[in-house]
């Protein structure tokens, strides 16, 4: 718990087991992250899809990347995904912070119901939620149906619990005595929120934002039912490249999206260090 009293973190000495733990962590990282990315890169530079060998590496080509960079559809899809990732993660974390504050720091009647409603969409499959939103917004006289905004609403609705858990785990550690000390010194609600709560909540907010932004950048199930040609994100585009047998461009686009996501995460982490 973050209180007025400080504490000193300490590390656990694993002794001789540290080498085993390091090897295990490296092995898991290799199997789950490094190997798929390496294979995706090899597919993107080979002229046709096959098991790469030392001999076939000599046939490496950049024609698949040229195909990707000449496609207006790719630029539009990446732009849509970036918009959904940045704006969707920001909107979701704002709602998550508001919900977490109400459920943890207040005694408002029905706050438990509010938290339960936030997690309710997680009980439905993504396809069922997408179909519900699709037919629901057909009848609503708002310019949302068949636009990118319905994708934004779907993403936030579906993955808001991720952001809520990230913020709740942070705000629950902030002891009430810090707020009381601020008020005792003459600080009002907004001053306490800006000078005390928000700086302490920032790690959870940024961690949740990064998680949601990376999810929104490559989300597929919701997008497949709700997108239109003008609002197509990256997920469905990758799927249709696979259906068309364009494995080379598929690999090139996968590498490009991975780089964009990595840059997005790096910028967010850099901002967290500067603002912290």
Tab-separated table of C-alpha atoms in Angstrom:
chain	number	residue	atom	x	y	z
A	1	UNK	CA	0.000	0.000	0.000
A	2	UNK	CA	1.275	3.472	-0.901
A	3	UNK	CA	1.003	5.445	2.335
A	4	UNK	CA	2.827	8.260	4.020
A	5	UNK	CA	5.390	5.772	5.275
A	6	UNK	CA	8.131	4.722	2.918
A	7	UNK	CA	9.429	1.232	2.346
A	8	UNK	CA	12.587	-0.260	0.935
A	9	UNK	CA	12.226	-2.852	-1.839
A	10	UNK	CA	14.601	-5.800	-1.766
A	11	UNK	CA	15.644	-8.460	-4.241
A	12	UNK	CA	15.490	-12.201	-3.706
A	13	UNK	CA	18.806	-14.007	-4.046
A	14	UNK	CA	18.268	-17.161	-6.123
A	15	UNK	CA	21.825	-18.340	-5.626
A	16	UNK	CA	22.845	-20.981	-8.144
A	17	UNK	CA	19.270	-21.192	-9.432
A	18	UNK	CA	19.581	-17.779	-11.084
A	19	UNK	CA	21.196	-19.380	-14.139
A	20	UNK	CA	18.347	-21.887	-14.436
A	21	UNK	CA	15.774	-19.116	-14.065
A	22	UNK	CA	17.548	-16.973	-16.658
A	23	UNK	CA	17.771	-19.870	-19.111
A	24	UNK	CA	14.093	-20.674	-18.624
A	25	UNK	CA	13.042	-17.061	-19.149
A	26	UNK	CA	15.229	-16.793	-22.256
A	27	UNK	CA	13.808	-20.046	-23.634
A	28	UNK	CA	10.218	-18.892	-23.155
A	29	UNK	CA	11.027	-15.523	-24.725
A	30	UNK	CA	12.625	-17.251	-27.712
A	31	UNK	CA	9.713	-19.621	-28.316
A	32	UNK	CA	6.924	-17.096	-27.782
A	33	UNK	CA	8.381	-13.879	-29.212
A	34	UNK	CA	11.683	-14.141	-31.067
A	35	UNK	CA	11.009	-17.261	-33.158
A	36	UNK	CA	7.615	-16.138	-34.573
A	37	UNK	CA	9.040	-12.724	-35.487
A	38	UNK	CA	12.075	-14.305	-37.174
A	39	UNK	CA	9.850	-16.663	-39.181
A	40	UNK	CA	7.563	-13.791	-40.159
A	41	UNK	CA	10.577	-11.819	-41.364
A	42	UNK	CA	11.874	-14.775	-43.391
A	43	UNK	CA	8.475	-15.213	-45.035
A	44	UNK	CA	8.478	-11.519	-45.929
A	45	UNK	CA	11.799	-11.697	-47.796
A	46	UNK	CA	11.404	-15.073	-49.557
A	47	UNK	CA	9.917	-15.089	-53.085
A	48	UNK	CA	7.403	-17.817	-52.212
A	49	UNK	CA	6.221	-19.616	-49.089
A	50	UNK	CA	8.409	-22.557	-48.079
A	51	UNK	CA	10.566	-23.769	-45.224
A	52	UNK	CA	13.587	-21.438	-45.216
A	53	UNK	CA	17.051	-22.934	-45.532
A	54	UNK	CA	20.530	-21.497	-45.908
A	55	UNK	CA	20.338	-22.019	-49.677
A	56	UNK	CA	16.996	-20.289	-50.147
A	57	UNK	CA	18.112	-17.264	-48.128
A	58	UNK	CA	20.169	-16.360	-51.204
A	59	UNK	CA	16.859	-15.734	-52.993
A	60	UNK	CA	15.894	-12.988	-50.540
A	61	UNK	CA	13.941	-10.142	-52.079
A	62	UNK	CA	12.220	-6.945	-50.997
A	63	UNK	CA	9.447	-7.141	-53.591
A	64	UNK	CA	6.845	-7.943	-50.935
A	65	UNK	CA	7.717	-4.772	-49.052
A	66	UNK	CA	7.514	-2.830	-52.325
A	67	UNK	CA	4.048	-4.310	-52.872
A	68	UNK	CA	2.961	-3.216	-49.401
A	69	UNK	CA	4.310	0.321	-49.667
A	70	UNK	CA	2.599	0.851	-53.032
A	71	UNK	CA	-0.825	-0.165	-51.730
A	72	UNK	CA	-3.229	2.602	-50.710
A	73	UNK	CA	-5.283	-0.024	-48.885
A	74	UNK	CA	-2.353	-0.764	-46.587
A	75	UNK	CA	-1.797	2.904	-45.730
A	76	UNK	CA	-5.498	3.341	-45.031
A	77	UNK	CA	-5.610	0.234	-42.820
A	78	UNK	CA	-2.546	1.266	-40.803
A	79	UNK	CA	-3.945	4.781	-40.389
A	80	UNK	CA	-7.270	3.394	-39.172
A	81	UNK	CA	-5.555	1.033	-36.746
A	82	UNK	CA	-3.339	3.814	-35.374
A	83	UNK	CA	-6.381	6.031	-34.852
A	84	UNK	CA	-8.239	3.226	-33.081
A	85	UNK	CA	-5.193	2.340	-30.972
A	86	UNK	CA	-4.423	5.872	-29.775
A	87	UNK	CA	-7.931	7.270	-29.382
A	88	UNK	CA	-9.461	3.991	-28.213
A	89	UNK	CA	-6.818	3.360	-25.557
A	90	UNK	CA	-7.089	6.964	-24.347
A	91	UNK	CA	-10.890	6.831	-24.106
A	92	UNK	CA	-10.825	3.424	-22.427
A	93	UNK	CA	-8.281	4.487	-19.805
A	94	UNK	CA	-10.255	7.660	-19.045
A	95	UNK	CA	-13.386	5.593	-18.430
A	96	UNK	CA	-11.360	3.023	-16.490
A	97	UNK	CA	-9.846	5.693	-14.224
A	98	UNK	CA	-13.262	7.251	-13.598
A	99	UNK	CA	-14.831	3.876	-12.813
A	100	UNK	CA	-11.927	2.825	-10.584
A	101	UNK	CA	-12.103	6.062	-8.600
A	102	UNK	CA	-15.856	5.721	-8.065
A	103	UNK	CA	-15.674	2.073	-7.013
A	104	UNK	CA	-12.580	2.360	-4.791
A	105	UNK	CA	-12.514	5.900	-3.398
A	106	UNK	CA	-16.203	6.733	-2.986
A	107	UNK	CA	-19.240	5.254	-1.312
A	108	UNK	CA	-21.653	6.057	-4.119
A	109	UNK	CA	-24.692	3.802	-4.149
A	110	UNK	CA	-24.486	1.220	-6.917
A	111	UNK	CA	-20.728	1.416	-7.411
A	112	UNK	CA	-20.551	-2.393	-7.316
A	113	UNK	CA	-23.187	-2.555	-10.048
A	114	UNK	CA	-21.126	-0.104	-12.109
A	115	UNK	CA	-18.073	-2.336	-11.858
A	116	UNK	CA	-20.149	-5.389	-12.748
A	117	UNK	CA	-21.592	-3.692	-15.828
A	118	UNK	CA	-18.080	-2.770	-16.921
A	119	UNK	CA	-17.070	-6.429	-16.913
A	120	UNK	CA	-20.339	-7.672	-18.462
A	121	UNK	CA	-19.167	-7.430	-22.125
A	122	UNK	CA	-16.286	-9.744	-21.248
A	123	UNK	CA	-18.829	-12.549	-20.745
A	124	UNK	CA	-19.854	-12.434	-24.412
A	125	UNK	CA	-17.834	-13.751	-27.365
A	126	UNK	CA	-16.379	-11.011	-29.534
A	127	UNK	CA	-18.484	-12.105	-32.500
A	128	UNK	CA	-21.716	-11.964	-30.476
A	129	UNK	CA	-20.848	-8.515	-29.133
A	130	UNK	CA	-20.020	-7.288	-32.642
A	131	UNK	CA	-23.337	-8.534	-34.045
A	132	UNK	CA	-25.207	-6.928	-31.138
A	133	UNK	CA	-23.525	-3.581	-31.766
A	134	UNK	CA	-24.054	-3.942	-35.514
A	135	UNK	CA	-27.818	-4.342	-35.251
A	136	UNK	CA	-28.123	-1.988	-32.298
A	137	UNK	CA	-26.653	1.020	-34.090
A	138	UNK	CA	-28.701	0.389	-37.235
A	139	UNK	CA	-31.753	1.715	-35.369
A	140	UNK	CA	-30.011	4.605	-33.600
A	141	UNK	CA	-30.254	7.905	-35.550
A	142	UNK	CA	-26.580	8.741	-35.088
A	143	UNK	CA	-23.798	8.735	-37.728
A	144	UNK	CA	-22.064	5.723	-36.166
A	145	UNK	CA	-23.186	2.703	-38.188
A	146	UNK	CA	-20.762	1.732	-40.984
A	147	UNK	CA	-18.115	4.189	-39.752
A	148	UNK	CA	-14.881	3.865	-37.827
A	149	UNK	CA	-16.682	5.113	-34.714
A	150	UNK	CA	-18.578	1.861	-34.279
A	151	UNK	CA	-15.210	0.071	-34.228
A	152	UNK	CA	-13.979	2.496	-31.570
A	153	UNK	CA	-17.066	1.887	-29.423
A	154	UNK	CA	-16.738	-1.871	-29.854
A	155	UNK	CA	-13.055	-1.893	-28.880
A	156	UNK	CA	-13.599	0.232	-25.774
A	157	UNK	CA	-16.652	-1.777	-24.719
A	158	UNK	CA	-14.916	-5.117	-25.159
A	159	UNK	CA	-11.537	-4.371	-23.587
A	160	UNK	CA	-12.405	-1.792	-20.929
A	161	UNK	CA	-11.999	-4.454	-18.176
A	162	UNK	CA	-8.283	-4.682	-19.026
A	163	UNK	CA	-7.813	-0.989	-18.361
A	164	UNK	CA	-10.024	-1.084	-15.274
A	165	UNK	CA	-7.980	-3.844	-13.660
A	166	UNK	CA	-4.742	-2.010	-14.412
A	167	UNK	CA	-5.954	1.227	-12.806
A	168	UNK	CA	-7.781	-0.432	-9.908
A	169	UNK	CA	-4.681	-2.350	-8.849
A	170	UNK	CA	-2.855	1.000	-8.670
A	171	UNK	CA	-5.480	3.194	-7.052
A	172	UNK	CA	-6.319	0.635	-4.370
A	173	UNK	CA	-2.741	1.025	-3.059
A	174	UNK	CA	-3.110	4.782	-2.528
A	175	UNK	CA	-3.964	5.252	1.130
A	176	UNK	CA	-6.648	7.735	2.083
A	177	UNK	CA	-4.265	9.557	4.437
A	178	UNK	CA	-2.504	11.126	1.453
A	179	UNK	CA	-5.762	12.696	0.295
A	180	UNK	CA	-6.551	13.794	3.842
A	181	UNK	CA	-3.122	15.408	4.162
A	182	UNK	CA	-3.718	17.327	0.936
A	183	UNK	CA	-7.079	18.597	2.130
A	184	UNK	CA	-5.595	19.513	5.517
A	185	UNK	CA	-3.101	21.720	3.679
A	186	UNK	CA	-5.917	23.512	1.862
A	187	UNK	CA	-5.990	21.473	-1.336
A	188	UNK	CA	-9.399	21.031	-2.929
A	189	UNK	CA	-10.682	18.015	-4.839
A	190	UNK	CA	-9.118	18.966	-8.168
A	191	UNK	CA	-5.812	19.932	-6.556
A	192	UNK	CA	-5.688	16.605	-4.728
A	193	UNK	CA	-6.552	14.767	-7.922
A	194	UNK	CA	-3.931	16.620	-9.975
A	195	UNK	CA	-1.088	16.753	-7.437
A	196	UNK	CA	-1.599	13.528	-5.466
A	197	UNK	CA	-3.821	10.928	-7.103
A	198	UNK	CA	-2.951	11.335	-10.770
A	199	UNK	CA	0.861	11.148	-10.336
A	200	UNK	CA	0.458	7.984	-8.248
A	201	UNK	CA	-2.031	6.520	-10.732
A	202	UNK	CA	0.175	7.321	-13.737
A	203	UNK	CA	2.065	3.970	-13.820
A	204	UNK	CA	-1.182	2.017	-13.920
A	205	UNK	CA	-2.690	4.373	-16.479
A	206	UNK	CA	0.293	4.135	-18.811
A	207	UNK	CA	0.595	0.359	-18.407
A	208	UNK	CA	-3.088	-0.048	-19.225
A	209	UNK	CA	-2.816	2.358	-22.162
A	210	UNK	CA	0.098	0.441	-23.665
A	211	UNK	CA	-1.728	-2.875	-23.251
A	212	UNK	CA	-4.922	-1.591	-24.860
A	213	UNK	CA	-3.115	0.232	-27.675
A	214	UNK	CA	-1.272	-2.929	-28.722
A	215	UNK	CA	-4.515	-4.947	-28.560
A	216	UNK	CA	-6.428	-2.380	-30.615
A	217	UNK	CA	-3.622	-2.196	-33.167
A	218	UNK	CA	-4.142	-5.808	-34.274
A	219	UNK	CA	-7.715	-6.645	-33.114
A	220	UNK	CA	-9.522	-8.964	-35.527
A	221	UNK	CA	-12.747	-10.600	-34.291
A	222	UNK	CA	-14.736	-7.415	-33.680
A	223	UNK	CA	-13.313	-5.707	-36.749
A	224	UNK	CA	-14.340	-8.477	-39.137
A	225	UNK	CA	-18.043	-7.856	-38.484
A	226	UNK	CA	-18.022	-4.078	-38.161
A	227	UNK	CA	-15.557	-2.642	-40.670
A	228	UNK	CA	-16.312	-1.087	-44.043
A	229	UNK	CA	-13.873	-0.529	-46.941
A	230	UNK	CA	-13.153	2.988	-45.670
A	231	UNK	CA	-12.671	1.903	-42.038
A	232	UNK	CA	-10.786	-1.363	-42.577
A	233	UNK	CA	-8.102	-1.884	-39.887
A	234	UNK	CA	-5.030	-4.081	-40.125
A	235	UNK	CA	-6.548	-7.266	-38.658
A	236	UNK	CA	-9.019	-8.034	-41.471
A	237	UNK	CA	-6.477	-6.962	-44.097
A	238	UNK	CA	-3.976	-9.534	-42.826
A	239	UNK	CA	-6.715	-12.168	-42.910
A	240	UNK	CA	-7.664	-11.449	-46.516
A	241	UNK	CA	-4.027	-11.440	-47.603
A	242	UNK	CA	-3.800	-14.957	-46.169
A	243	UNK	CA	-6.996	-16.045	-47.970
A	244	UNK	CA	-5.606	-14.697	-51.239
A	245	UNK	CA	-2.411	-16.694	-50.771
A	246	UNK	CA	-0.255	-13.566	-50.547
A	247	UNK	CA	1.973	-14.907	-47.789
A	248	UNK	CA	4.909	-12.686	-48.725
A	249	UNK	CA	2.970	-9.411	-48.450
A	250	UNK	CA	1.295	-10.865	-45.362
A	251	UNK	CA	4.685	-11.313	-43.702
A	252	UNK	CA	5.851	-7.863	-44.800
A	253	UNK	CA	2.718	-6.210	-43.418
A	254	UNK	CA	3.052	-8.217	-40.205
A	255	UNK	CA	6.606	-6.946	-39.722
A	256	UNK	CA	5.514	-3.387	-40.508
A	257	UNK	CA	2.650	-3.535	-37.995
A	258	UNK	CA	4.992	-4.989	-35.378
A	259	UNK	CA	7.404	-2.086	-35.905
A	260	UNK	CA	4.594	0.473	-35.664
A	261	UNK	CA	3.343	-1.142	-32.452
A	262	UNK	CA	6.864	-1.206	-31.012
A	263	UNK	CA	7.322	2.495	-31.812
A	264	UNK	CA	3.959	3.266	-30.213
A	265	UNK	CA	4.945	1.433	-27.042
A	266	UNK	CA	8.397	3.076	-26.984
A	267	UNK	CA	6.878	6.553	-27.292
A	268	UNK	CA	4.426	5.817	-24.479
A	269	UNK	CA	7.170	4.489	-22.216
A	270	UNK	CA	9.377	7.470	-23.050
A	271	UNK	CA	6.546	9.819	-22.130
A	272	UNK	CA	6.029	7.992	-18.851
A	273	UNK	CA	9.696	8.485	-17.926
A	274	UNK	CA	9.689	12.173	-18.885
A	275	UNK	CA	6.413	12.969	-17.129
A	276	UNK	CA	7.386	10.887	-14.108
